[in-house]
Coordinates of C-alpha atoms (C1' of nucleotides) in Angstrom, one line a residue:
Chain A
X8 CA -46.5 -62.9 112.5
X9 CA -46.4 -65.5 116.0
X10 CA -47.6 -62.9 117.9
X11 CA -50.9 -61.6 118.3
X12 CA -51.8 -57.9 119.2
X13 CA -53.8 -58.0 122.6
X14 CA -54.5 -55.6 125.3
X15 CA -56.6 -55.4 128.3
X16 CA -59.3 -53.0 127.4
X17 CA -60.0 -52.3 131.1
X18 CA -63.8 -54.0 130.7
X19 CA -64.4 -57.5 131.5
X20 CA -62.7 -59.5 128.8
X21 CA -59.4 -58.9 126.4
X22 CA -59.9 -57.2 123.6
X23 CA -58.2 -58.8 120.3
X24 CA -57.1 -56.7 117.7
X25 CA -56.6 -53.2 119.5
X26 CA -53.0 -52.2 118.5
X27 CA -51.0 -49.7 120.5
X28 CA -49.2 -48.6 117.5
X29 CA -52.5 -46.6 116.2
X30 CA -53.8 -45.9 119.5
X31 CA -53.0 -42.4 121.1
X32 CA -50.4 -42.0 124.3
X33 CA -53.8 -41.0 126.0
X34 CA -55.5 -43.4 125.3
X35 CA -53.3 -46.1 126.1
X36 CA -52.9 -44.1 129.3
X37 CA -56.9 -44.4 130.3
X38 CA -56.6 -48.2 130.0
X39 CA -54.5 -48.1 132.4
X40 CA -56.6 -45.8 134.7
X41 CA -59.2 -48.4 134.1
X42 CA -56.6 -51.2 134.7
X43 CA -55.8 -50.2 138.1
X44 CA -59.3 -49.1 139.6
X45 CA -59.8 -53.2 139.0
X46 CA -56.5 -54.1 140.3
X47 CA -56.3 -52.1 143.6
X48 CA -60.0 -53.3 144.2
X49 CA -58.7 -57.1 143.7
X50 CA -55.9 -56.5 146.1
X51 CA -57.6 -54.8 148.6
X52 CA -60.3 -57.9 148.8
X53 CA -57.1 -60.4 148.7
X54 CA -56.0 -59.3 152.0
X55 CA -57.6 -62.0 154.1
X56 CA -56.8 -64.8 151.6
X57 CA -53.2 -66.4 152.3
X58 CA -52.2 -68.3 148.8
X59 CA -49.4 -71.3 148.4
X60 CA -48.4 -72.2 145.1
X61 CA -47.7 -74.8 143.9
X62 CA -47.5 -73.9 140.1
X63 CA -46.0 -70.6 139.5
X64 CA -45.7 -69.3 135.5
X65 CA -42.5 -67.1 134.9
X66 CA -42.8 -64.4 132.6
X67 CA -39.7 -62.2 131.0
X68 CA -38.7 -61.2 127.4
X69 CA -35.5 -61.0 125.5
X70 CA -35.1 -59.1 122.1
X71 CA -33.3 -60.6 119.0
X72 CA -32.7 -58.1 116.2
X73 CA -33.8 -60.1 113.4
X74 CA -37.2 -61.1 114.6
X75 CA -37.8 -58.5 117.4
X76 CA -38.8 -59.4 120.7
X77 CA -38.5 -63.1 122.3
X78 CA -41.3 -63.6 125.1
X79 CA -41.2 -67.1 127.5
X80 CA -43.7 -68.3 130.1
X81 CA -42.1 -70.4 132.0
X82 CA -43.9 -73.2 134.4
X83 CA -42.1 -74.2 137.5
X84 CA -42.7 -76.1 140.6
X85 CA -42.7 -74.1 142.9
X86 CA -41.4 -75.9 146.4
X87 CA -38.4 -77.1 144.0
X88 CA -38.0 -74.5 141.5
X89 CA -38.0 -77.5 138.9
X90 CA -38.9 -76.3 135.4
X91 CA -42.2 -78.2 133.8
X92 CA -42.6 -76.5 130.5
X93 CA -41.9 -73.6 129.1
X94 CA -43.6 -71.5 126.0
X95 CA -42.1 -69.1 123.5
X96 CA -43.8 -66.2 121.1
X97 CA -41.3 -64.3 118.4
X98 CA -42.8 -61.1 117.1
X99 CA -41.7 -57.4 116.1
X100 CA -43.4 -55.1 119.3
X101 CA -46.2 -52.6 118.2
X102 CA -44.3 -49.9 120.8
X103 CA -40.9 -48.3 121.4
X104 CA -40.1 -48.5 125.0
X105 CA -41.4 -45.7 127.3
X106 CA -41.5 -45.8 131.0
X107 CA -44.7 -46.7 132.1
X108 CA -45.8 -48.1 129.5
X109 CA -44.2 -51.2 129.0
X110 CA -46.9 -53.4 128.8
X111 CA -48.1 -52.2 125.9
X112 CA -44.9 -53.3 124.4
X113 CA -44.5 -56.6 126.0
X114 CA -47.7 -57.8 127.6
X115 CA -49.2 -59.7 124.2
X116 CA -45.9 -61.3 123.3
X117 CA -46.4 -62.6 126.7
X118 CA -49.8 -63.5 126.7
X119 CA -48.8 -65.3 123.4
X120 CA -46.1 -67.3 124.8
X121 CA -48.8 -68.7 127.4
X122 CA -50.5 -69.8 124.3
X123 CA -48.3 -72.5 123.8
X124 CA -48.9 -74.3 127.1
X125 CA -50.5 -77.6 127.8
X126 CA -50.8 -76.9 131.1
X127 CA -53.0 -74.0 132.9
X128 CA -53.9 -73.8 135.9
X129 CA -50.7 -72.7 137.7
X130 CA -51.7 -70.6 140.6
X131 CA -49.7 -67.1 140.5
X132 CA -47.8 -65.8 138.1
X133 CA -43.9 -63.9 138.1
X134 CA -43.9 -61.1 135.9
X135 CA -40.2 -59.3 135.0
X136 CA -41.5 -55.8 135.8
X137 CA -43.4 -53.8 138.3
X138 CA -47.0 -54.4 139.2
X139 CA -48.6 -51.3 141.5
X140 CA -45.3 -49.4 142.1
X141 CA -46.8 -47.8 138.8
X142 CA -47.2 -44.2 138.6
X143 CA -50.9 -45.6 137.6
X144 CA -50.8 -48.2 139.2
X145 CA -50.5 -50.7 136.4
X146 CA -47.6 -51.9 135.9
X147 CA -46.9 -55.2 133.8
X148 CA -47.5 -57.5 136.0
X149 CA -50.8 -55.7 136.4
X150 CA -51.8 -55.9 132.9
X151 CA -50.9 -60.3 133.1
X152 CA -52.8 -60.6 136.2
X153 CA -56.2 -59.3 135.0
X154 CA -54.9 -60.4 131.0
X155 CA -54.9 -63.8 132.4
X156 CA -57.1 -64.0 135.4
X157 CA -54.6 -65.1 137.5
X158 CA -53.4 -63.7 140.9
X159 CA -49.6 -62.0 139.2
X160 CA -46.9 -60.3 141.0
X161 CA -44.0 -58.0 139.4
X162 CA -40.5 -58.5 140.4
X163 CA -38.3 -55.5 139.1
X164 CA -34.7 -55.0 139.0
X165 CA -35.0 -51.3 138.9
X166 CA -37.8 -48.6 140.9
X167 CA -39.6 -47.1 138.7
X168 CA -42.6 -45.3 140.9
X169 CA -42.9 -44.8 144.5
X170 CA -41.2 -43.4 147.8
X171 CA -38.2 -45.3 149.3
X172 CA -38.8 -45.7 153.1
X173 CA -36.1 -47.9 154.5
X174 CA -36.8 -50.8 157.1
X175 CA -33.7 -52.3 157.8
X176 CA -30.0 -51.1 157.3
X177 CA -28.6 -52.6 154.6
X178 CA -26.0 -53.3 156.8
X179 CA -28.2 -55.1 159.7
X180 CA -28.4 -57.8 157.0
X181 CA -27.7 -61.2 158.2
X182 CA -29.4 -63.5 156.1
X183 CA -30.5 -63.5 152.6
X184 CA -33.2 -62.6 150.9
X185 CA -33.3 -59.4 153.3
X186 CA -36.1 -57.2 153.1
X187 CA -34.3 -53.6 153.7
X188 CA -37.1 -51.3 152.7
X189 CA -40.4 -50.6 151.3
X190 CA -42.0 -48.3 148.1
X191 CA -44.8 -45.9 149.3
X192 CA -47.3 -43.9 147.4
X193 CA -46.5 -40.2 147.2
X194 CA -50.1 -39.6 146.8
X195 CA -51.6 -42.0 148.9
X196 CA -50.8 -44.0 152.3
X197 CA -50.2 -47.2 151.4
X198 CA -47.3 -49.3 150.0
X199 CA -47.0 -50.2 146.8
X200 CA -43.7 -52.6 147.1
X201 CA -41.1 -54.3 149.3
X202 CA -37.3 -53.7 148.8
X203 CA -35.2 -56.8 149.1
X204 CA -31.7 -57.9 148.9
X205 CA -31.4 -61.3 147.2
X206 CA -28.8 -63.8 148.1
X207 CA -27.0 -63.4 145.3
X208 CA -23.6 -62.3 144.4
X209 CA -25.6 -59.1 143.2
X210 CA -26.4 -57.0 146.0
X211 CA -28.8 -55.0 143.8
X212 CA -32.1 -54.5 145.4
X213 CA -34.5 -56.1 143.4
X214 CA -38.6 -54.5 143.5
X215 CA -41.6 -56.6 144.7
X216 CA -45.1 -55.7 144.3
X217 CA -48.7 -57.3 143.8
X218 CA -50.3 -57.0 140.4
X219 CA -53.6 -57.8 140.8
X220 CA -55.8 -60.0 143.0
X221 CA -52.9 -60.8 145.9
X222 CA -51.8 -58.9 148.8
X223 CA -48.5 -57.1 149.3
X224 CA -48.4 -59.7 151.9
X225 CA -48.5 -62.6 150.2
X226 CA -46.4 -61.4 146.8
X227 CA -43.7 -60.9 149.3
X228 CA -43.7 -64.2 151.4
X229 CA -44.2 -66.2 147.8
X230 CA -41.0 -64.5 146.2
X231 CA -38.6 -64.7 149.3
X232 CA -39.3 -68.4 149.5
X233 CA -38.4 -68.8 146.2
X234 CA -35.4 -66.6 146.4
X235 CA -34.1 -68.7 149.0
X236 CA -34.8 -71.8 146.3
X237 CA -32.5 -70.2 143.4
X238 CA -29.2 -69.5 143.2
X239 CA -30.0 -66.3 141.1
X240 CA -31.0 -62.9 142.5
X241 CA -34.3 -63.9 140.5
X242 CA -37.3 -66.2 141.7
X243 CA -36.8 -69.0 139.7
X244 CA -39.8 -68.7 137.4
X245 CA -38.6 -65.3 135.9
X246 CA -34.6 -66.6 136.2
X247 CA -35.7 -69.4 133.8
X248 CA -37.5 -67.3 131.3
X249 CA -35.2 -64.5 131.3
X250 CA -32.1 -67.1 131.1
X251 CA -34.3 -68.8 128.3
X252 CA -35.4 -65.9 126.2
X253 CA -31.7 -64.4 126.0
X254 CA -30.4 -67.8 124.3
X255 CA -33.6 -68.4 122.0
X256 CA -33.2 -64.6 120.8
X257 CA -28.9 -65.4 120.5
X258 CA -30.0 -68.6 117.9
X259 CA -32.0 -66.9 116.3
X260 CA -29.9 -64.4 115.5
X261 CA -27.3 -66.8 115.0
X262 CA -29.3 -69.1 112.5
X263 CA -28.7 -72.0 115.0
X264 CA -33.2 -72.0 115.2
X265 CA -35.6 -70.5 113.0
X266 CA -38.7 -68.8 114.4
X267 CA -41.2 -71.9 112.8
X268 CA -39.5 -74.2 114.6
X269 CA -40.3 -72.5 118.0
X270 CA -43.9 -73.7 117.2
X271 CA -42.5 -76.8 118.5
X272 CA -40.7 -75.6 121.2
X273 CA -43.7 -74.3 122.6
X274 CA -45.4 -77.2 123.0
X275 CA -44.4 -80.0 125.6
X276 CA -41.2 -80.0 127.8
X277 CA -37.6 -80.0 126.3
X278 CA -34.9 -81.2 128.7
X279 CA -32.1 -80.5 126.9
X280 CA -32.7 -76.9 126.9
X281 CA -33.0 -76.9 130.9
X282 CA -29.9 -78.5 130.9
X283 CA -27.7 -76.6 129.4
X284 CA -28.6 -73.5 131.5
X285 CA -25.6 -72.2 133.4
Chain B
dG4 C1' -37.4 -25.5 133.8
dC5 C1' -35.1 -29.7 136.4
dG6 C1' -34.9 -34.6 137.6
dA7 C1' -36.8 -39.5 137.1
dC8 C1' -37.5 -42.9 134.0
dA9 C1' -39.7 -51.1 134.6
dG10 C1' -37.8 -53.5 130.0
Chain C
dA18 C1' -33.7 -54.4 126.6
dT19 C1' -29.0 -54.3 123.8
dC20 C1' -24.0 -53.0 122.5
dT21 C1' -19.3 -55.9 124.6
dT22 C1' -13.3 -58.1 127.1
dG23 C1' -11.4 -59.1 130.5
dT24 C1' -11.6 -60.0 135.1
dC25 C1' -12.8 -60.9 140.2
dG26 C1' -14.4 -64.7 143.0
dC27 C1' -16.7 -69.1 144.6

DNA sequence: GCGACAG
DNA sequence: ATCTTGTCGC
């Protein structure tokens, strides 16, 4: 198999080998528990740091039904959305789907498709998914943040945790990206994500929230300037790997590639697959 | 028991 | 996420 089972075991290092399939829902759940008393700590002490990236890695999945799910990590610049590299990881997931849980579904096919790239040190990362607006705070985006060391940030299509307050009539919008609204803990005062309307053609709000070791603040400025930058309700980095992993997972289906020669594809830059996006 | 429920 | 044709609009 391409990918490799992986987790965040909630202590100081990732933890190879521990596979969700044989782990309890419980248990999986205390990870998270763990998870989040790191992330909300990182977040708290990122509130006086002010971050622009210049290399931002995308992260999104697609599922093919002959090889299972189709992760890409995606490296773009991120003052001209241009796309640098991108890598892939193939592999059946160890989980069926279950809200709130996601990560452990996703997150090592991710961290897998990082694998593959020659480059590193990008400074924040775009996770498809939530980050804190988690019912345990640990969303995703969470999970890649600490997973990778690497300041993350989730941008969701749909709400899965929090409070809607709104900000802004939707109405009162004049220009896009428009932030209409905010996600707030039920539990605690804080908030956990901002509510914005892209420019899109799709009015659907999309969800943005810090993962881990970034303020609210600064997730939020980062995606609206690169939602300004893309002609998709998506930031860029995400738009690429989601637009990416759909066709990969459609060959592969299709015959048209075969899952060894993604080895390849994983490596290095290939133009003519950023050309022939849509 | 009744909703809500990332991808 | 995925299953799917035509269709509305820039």
């Amino acid at each position: 198999m391409l990918i490799r089972l992986l987790v965040w075991n909630g202590g100081n290092e990732v933890i190879r080998g521990t596979d969700p399939h044989n782990s309890s829902i419980r248990d999986l759940i205390n990870i998270q528990l763990r998870i989040s008393e790191k992330a909300l700590k990182s977040i708290e002490q990122s509130k006086a740091h002010r971050l622009k990236p210049t290399i931002v890695l995308g992260l999104d999945a697609a599922y093919s039904r002959k090889y299972g799910g189709v992760a890409v990590a995606s490296l773009v610049q991120a003052e001209s959305c241009n796309l640098i590299e991108y890598g892939v990881a193939v592999g059946e997931p160890r989980l069926e789907y279950i809200p709130g849980l996601l990560a452990f579904r996703e997150a090592a096919l991710f961290y897998a498709a990082t694998e593959g790239l020659s480059y590193k040190n990008y400074d924040v990362i775009v996770v498809d998914g939530h980050g804190i607006s988690h019912p345990r705070y640990a969303g995703i985006a969470t999970h890649m943040g600490l997973a990778l060391a690497k300041p993350s940030i989730g941008v969701a299509k749909k709400k899965l945790y929090g409070e809607f307050n709104m900000i802004n009539e939707r109405s009162s919008c004049i220009e896009y990206p428009c932030v209409i609204g905010e996600l707030r803990d039920p539990k605690r005062d804080i908030v956990l994500a901002y509510v914005v309307i892209p420019k899109s053609r799709d009015k659907n709000p999309i969800y943005i929230s810090p993962g881990a070791f970034i303020s609210i603040e600064n997730a939020l400025n980062i995606i609206l300037s690169m939602l300004r930058a893309s002609s998709s309700k998506l930031p860029c980095p995400t738009h690429y790997s989601d637009k990416l992993s759909k066709r990969i997972a459609r060959e592969l289906d299709k015959g048209i590639i075969r899952p060894e020669s993604l080895k390849h594809l994983g490596l290095g830059t290939l133009d003519k697959y950023i050309h022939r996006l849509s």
